Coordinates of C-alpha atoms in Angstrom, one line a residue:
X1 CA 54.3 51.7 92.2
X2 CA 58.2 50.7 92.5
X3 CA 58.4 50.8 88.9
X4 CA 57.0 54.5 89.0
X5 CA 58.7 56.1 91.9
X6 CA 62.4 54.1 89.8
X7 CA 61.2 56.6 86.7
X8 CA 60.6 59.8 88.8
X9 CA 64.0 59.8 89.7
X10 CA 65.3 59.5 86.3
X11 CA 64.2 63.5 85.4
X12 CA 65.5 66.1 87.4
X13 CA 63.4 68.4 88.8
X14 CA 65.6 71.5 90.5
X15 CA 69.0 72.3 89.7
X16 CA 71.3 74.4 92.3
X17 CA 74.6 74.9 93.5
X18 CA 75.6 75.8 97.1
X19 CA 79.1 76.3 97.3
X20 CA 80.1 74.3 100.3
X21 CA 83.5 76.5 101.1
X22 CA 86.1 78.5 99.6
X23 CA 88.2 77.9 96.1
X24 CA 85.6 76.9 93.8
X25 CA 85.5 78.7 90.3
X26 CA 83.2 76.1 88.4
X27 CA 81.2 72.9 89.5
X28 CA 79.3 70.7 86.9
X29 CA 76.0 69.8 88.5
X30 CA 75.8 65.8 88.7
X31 CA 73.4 64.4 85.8
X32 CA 74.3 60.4 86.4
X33 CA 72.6 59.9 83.3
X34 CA 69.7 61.4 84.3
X35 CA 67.4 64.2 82.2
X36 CA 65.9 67.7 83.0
X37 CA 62.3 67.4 83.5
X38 CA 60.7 69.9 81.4
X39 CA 59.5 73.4 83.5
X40 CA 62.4 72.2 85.6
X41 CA 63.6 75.0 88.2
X42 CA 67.1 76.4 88.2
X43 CA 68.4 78.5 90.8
X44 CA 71.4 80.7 90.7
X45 CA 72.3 82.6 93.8
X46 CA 74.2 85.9 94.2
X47 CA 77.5 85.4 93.2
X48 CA 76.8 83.2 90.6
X49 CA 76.3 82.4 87.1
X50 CA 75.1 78.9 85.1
X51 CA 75.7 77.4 81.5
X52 CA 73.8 75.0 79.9
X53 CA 76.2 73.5 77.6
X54 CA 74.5 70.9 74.8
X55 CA 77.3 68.4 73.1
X56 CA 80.3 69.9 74.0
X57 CA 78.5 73.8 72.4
X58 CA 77.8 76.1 75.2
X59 CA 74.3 77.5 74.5
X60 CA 72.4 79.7 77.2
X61 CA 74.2 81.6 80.0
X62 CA 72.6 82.7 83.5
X63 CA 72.9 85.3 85.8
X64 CA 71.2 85.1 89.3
X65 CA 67.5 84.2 89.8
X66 CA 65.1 81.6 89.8
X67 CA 63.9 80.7 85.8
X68 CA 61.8 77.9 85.1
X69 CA 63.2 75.5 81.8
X70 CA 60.8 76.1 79.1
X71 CA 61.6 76.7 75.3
X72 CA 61.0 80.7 76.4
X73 CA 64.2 80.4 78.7
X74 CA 66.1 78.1 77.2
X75 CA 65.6 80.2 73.2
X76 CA 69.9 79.0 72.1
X77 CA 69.8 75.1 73.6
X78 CA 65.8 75.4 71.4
X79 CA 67.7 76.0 68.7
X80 CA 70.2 73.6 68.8
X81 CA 67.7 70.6 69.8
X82 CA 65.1 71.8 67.1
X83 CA 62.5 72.0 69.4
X84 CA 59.1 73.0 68.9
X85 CA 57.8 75.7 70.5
X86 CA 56.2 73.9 73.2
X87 CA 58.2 70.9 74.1
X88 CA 57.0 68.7 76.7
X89 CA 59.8 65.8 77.1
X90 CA 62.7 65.3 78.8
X91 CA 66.2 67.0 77.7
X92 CA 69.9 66.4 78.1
X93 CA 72.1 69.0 78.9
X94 CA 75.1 69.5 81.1
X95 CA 74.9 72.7 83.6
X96 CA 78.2 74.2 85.2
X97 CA 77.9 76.4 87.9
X98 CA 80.6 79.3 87.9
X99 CA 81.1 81.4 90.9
X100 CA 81.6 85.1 90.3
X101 CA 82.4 86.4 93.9
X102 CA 86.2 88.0 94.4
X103 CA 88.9 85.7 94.9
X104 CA 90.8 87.8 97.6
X105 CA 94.6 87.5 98.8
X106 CA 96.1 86.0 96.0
X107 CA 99.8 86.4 96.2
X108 CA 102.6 87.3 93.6
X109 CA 106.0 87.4 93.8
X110 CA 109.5 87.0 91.8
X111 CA 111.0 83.2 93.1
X112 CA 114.3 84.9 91.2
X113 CA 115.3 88.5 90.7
X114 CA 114.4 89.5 87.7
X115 CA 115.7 92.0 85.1
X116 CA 115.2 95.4 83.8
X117 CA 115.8 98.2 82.5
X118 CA 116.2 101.5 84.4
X119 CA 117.6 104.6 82.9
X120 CA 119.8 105.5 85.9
X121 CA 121.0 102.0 86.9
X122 CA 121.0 100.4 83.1
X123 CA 120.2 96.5 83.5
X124 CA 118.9 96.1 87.1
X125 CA 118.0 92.7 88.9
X126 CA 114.9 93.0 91.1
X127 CA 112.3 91.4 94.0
X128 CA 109.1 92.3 94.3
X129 CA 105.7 90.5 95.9
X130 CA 102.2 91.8 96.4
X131 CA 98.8 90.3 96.3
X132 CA 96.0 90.3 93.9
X133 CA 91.7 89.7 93.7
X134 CA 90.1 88.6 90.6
X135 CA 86.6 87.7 89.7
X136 CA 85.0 85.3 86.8
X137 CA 83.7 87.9 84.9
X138 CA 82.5 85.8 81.4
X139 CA 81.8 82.6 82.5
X140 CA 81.5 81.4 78.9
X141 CA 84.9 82.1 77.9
X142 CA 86.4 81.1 80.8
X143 CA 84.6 77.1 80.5
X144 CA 85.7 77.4 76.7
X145 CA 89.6 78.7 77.6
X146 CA 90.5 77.2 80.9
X147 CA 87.9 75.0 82.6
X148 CA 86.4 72.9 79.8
X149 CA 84.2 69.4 81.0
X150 CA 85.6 69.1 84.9
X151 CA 83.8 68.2 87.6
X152 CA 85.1 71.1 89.4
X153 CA 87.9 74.0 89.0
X154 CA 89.6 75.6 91.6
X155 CA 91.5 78.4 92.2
X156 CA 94.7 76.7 93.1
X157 CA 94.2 75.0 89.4
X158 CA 94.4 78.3 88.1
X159 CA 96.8 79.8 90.6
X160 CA 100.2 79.1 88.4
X161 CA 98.7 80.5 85.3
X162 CA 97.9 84.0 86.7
X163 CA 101.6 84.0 88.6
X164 CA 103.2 83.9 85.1
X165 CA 101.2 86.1 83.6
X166 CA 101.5 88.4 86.3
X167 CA 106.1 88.1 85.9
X168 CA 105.8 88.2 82.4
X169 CA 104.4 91.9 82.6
X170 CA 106.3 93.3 85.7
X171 CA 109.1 95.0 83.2
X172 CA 106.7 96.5 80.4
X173 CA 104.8 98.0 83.6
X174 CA 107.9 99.3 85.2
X175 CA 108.8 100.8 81.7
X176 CA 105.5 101.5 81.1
X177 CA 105.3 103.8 84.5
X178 CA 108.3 106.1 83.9
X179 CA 109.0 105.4 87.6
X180 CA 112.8 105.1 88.0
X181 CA 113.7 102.2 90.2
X182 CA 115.0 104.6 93.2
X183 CA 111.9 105.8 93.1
X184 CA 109.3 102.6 92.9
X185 CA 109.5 102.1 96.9
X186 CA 108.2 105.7 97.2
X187 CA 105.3 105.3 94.1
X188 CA 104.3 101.7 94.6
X189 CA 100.7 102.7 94.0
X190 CA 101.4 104.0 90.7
X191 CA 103.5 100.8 90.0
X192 CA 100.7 98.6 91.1
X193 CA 98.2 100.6 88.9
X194 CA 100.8 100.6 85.9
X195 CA 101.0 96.7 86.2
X196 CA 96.9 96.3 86.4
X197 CA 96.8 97.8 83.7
X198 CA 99.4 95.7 81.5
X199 CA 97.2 92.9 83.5
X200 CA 93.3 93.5 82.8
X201 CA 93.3 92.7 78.9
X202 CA 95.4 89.8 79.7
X203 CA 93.1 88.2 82.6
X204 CA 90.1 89.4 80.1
X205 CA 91.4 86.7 77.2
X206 CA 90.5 83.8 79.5
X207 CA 87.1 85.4 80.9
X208 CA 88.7 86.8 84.5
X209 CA 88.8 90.3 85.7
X210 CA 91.1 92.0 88.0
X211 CA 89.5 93.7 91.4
X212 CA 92.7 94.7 92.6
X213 CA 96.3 94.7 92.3
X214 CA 98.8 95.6 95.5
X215 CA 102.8 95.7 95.2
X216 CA 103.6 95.0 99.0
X217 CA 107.8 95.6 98.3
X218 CA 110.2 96.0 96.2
X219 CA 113.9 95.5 96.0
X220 CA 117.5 94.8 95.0
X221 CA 119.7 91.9 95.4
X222 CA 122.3 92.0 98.3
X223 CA 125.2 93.0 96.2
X224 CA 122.9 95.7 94.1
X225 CA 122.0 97.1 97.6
X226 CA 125.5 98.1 98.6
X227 CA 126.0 100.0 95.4
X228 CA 122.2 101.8 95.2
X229 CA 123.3 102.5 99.8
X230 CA 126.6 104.2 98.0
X231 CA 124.7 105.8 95.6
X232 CA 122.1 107.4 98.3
X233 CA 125.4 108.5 100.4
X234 CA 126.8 111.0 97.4
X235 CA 122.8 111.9 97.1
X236 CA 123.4 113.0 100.6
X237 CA 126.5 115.0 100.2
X238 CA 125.2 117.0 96.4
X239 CA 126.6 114.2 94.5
X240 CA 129.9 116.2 95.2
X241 CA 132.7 113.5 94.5
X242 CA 135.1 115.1 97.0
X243 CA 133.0 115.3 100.0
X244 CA 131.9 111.7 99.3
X245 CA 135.3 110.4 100.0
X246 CA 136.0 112.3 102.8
X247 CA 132.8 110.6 104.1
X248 CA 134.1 107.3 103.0
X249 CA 137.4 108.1 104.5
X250 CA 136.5 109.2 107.9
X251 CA 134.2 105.7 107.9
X252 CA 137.1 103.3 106.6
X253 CA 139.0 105.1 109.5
X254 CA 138.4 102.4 112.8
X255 CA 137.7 99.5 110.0
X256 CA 141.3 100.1 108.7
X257 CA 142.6 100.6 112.3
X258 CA 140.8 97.0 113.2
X259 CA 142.4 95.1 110.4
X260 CA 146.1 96.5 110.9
X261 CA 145.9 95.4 114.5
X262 CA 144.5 92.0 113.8
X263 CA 148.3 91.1 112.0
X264 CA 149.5 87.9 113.0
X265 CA 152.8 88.5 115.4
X266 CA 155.0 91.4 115.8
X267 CA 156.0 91.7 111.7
X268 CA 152.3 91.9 110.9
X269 CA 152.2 94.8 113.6
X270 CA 155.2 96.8 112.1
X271 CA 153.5 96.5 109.1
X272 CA 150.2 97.7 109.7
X273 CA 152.0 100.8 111.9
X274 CA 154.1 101.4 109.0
X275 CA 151.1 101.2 106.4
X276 CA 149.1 102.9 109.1
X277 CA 151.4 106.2 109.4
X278 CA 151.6 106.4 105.4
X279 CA 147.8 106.2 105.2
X280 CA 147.0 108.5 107.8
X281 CA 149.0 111.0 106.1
X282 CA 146.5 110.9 103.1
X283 CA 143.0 110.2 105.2
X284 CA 144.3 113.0 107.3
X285 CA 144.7 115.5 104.3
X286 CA 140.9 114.3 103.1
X287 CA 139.3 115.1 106.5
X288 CA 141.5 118.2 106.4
X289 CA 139.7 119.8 103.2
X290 CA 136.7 119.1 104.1
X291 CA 136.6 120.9 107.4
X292 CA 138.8 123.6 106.5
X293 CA 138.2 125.7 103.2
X294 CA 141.9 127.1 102.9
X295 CA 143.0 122.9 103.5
X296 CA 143.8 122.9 99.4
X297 CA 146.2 125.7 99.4
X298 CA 148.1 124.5 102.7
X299 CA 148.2 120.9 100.9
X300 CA 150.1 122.9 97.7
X301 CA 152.2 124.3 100.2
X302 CA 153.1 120.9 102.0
X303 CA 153.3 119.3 99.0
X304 CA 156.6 121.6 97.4
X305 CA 158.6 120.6 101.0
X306 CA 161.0 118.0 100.5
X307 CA 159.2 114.5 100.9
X308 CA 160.2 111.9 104.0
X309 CA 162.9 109.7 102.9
X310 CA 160.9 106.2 103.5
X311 CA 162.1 102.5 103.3
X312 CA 161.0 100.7 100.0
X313 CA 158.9 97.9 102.7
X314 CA 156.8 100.8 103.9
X315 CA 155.8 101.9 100.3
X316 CA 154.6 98.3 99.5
X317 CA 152.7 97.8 102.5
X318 CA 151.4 101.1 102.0
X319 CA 150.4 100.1 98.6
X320 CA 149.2 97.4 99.3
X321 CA 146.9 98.7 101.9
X322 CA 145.7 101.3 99.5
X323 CA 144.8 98.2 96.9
X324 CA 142.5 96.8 100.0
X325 CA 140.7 100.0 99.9
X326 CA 140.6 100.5 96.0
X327 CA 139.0 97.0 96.0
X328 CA 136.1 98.0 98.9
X329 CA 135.3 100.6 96.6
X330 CA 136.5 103.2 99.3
X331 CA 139.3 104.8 96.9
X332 CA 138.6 104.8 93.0
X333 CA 141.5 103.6 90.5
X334 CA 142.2 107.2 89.6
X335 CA 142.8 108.2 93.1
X336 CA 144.7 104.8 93.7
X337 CA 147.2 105.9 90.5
X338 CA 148.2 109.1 92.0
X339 CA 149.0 107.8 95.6
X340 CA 150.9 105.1 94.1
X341 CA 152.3 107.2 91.9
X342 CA 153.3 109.7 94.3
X343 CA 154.4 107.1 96.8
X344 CA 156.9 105.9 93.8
X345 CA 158.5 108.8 93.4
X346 CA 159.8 108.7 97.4
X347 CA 161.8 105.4 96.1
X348 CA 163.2 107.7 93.4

């Protein structure tokens, strides 16, 4: 009777998977050198789908049910076993179980900026991050492409693969959108469906489907912000040049005032005053224009008078004040040139 109930448990009589938790795409069932019992029962639940797989060949695939093994159910692994039609020992075969539910609340995201191209900007660095849910969608491709013999295959295995893919096509769908980049925080749906589908046929070469597809932000690098904050000013203002630096003037106003106090001792004072009253002069004539439309003709007027005799120290420091500003991107180098210019001719 020992010798008996020993040989019972050498043939398997039910086969099943229940997932015991989260993260599992495929799960060999255990054989420990043990064979299916013919008219064996197989159960696949909702949510999942098995593989018989003979000698390394995957043979017949299974949605969900209950099927009982048989030569009728089992018509490719048949074939390869040369079976007759009604079969009555014992078989080999290894089963993987493949779970087909979503995987939700995968994240994405650029560890650098990367770059691209925009038509406004040219080459332009960027950030972005979102999530992502994706679903085993041919479970034989996916065992021949990605998950092979295992034991089991999770989706942290997989996690790295679907990150690169996911970088690798972030610029052909930003290009592939027509969405400029001032633009992309306002249309990130249609930059999220733009990068699905660069996605889809890419998940669909290794047997995976993609549910879903969120972009959560987008942005610039630090420096890149300043300009594209600059850039959104002169938006503000018609893109009118001239109004924008009377803006920028009337800001760099108290910043300048700051930094000529802050000299160290009584020279550093004189200087900044002496800086201070040349500059003023010019932010003065900025503000001037822009509050009062007749400003350009009084300037003409002002500026056929006689100019202020001035000490060669205060056109350096005043100079050299105006270089600060030409630097911070307050004054450009043409308007730079004709103060210095200008400022020159006084030494004259």
């Amino acid at each position: 009777m020992a010798l008996m109930d020993f040989i019972k448990k050498q043939f398997i009589d039910i086969i099943q998977w229940t997932e015991t938790g989260d993260g599992t795409l495929a799960w060999r069932f255990p054989m420990q050198e043990m064979e299916i019992q013919n008219g064996a029962s197989l159960t696949v639940r909702e949510s999942q789908m098995a593989v018989f797989v003979n000698e390394g060949q995957v043979a017949d695939v299974f949605g969900p049910g209950m099927y009982k093994l048989t030569t009728q159910t089992l018509p490719v692994l048949t074939y390869l076993k040369n079976w007759d039609k009604l079969f009555e020992s014992p078989f080999k075969s290894d089963v993987y179980f493949f779970s087909t539910r979503q995987q939700v609340d995968q994240k994405w995201g650029t560890p650098q900026p990367i770059t691209i191209r925009d038509k406004d900007f040219g080459a332009v660095r960027l950030r972005a991050f979102g999530n992502y849910a994706f679903r085993i969608a041919d479970p034989k491709l996916f065992h021949t492409e990605i998950s092979g013999t295992r034991e089991s295959y999770g989706v942290a295995d997989l996690d790295g693969q679907l990150r690169g893919l996911v970088l690798q096509n972030i610029s052909n769908a930003i290009a592939a959108s027509g969405v400029p980049f001032l633009d992309l925080a306002a249309n990130q749906i249609q930059f999220a469906q733009a990068l699905s589908n660069q996605l889809a046929p890419e998940f669909a070469k290794i047997g995976i489907k993609l549910e879903t597809l969120t972009v959560q932000n987008v942005s610039l690098p630090e420096e890149l912000q300043k300009i594209l904050d600059q850039k959104i000013g002169m938006g503000m203002v018609g893109n009118d040049m001239g109004k924008f630096m009377q803006y920028q003037t009337a800001q760099a106003i108290p910043k300048f005032a700051e930094a000529s106090g802050s000299g160290s001792g009584v020279a550093g004072d004189a200087m900044g005053l002496g800086a201070g009253v040349a500059l003023g002069q010019v932010l003065a004539q900025n503000l001037a224009q822009g509050l009062n439309p007749n400003a350009a003709a009084q300037a003409a007027v002002v500026a056929t008078a006689p100019a202020a005799t001035v000490s060669a120290d205060e056109v350096i420091a005043t100079l050299e004040k105006l270089g600060e500003l030409k630097a911070k991107g307050i004054l450009t180098q043409e308007e730079f040139d004709s103060k210095k210019a200008e400022l020159l001719k006084k030494l004259v």
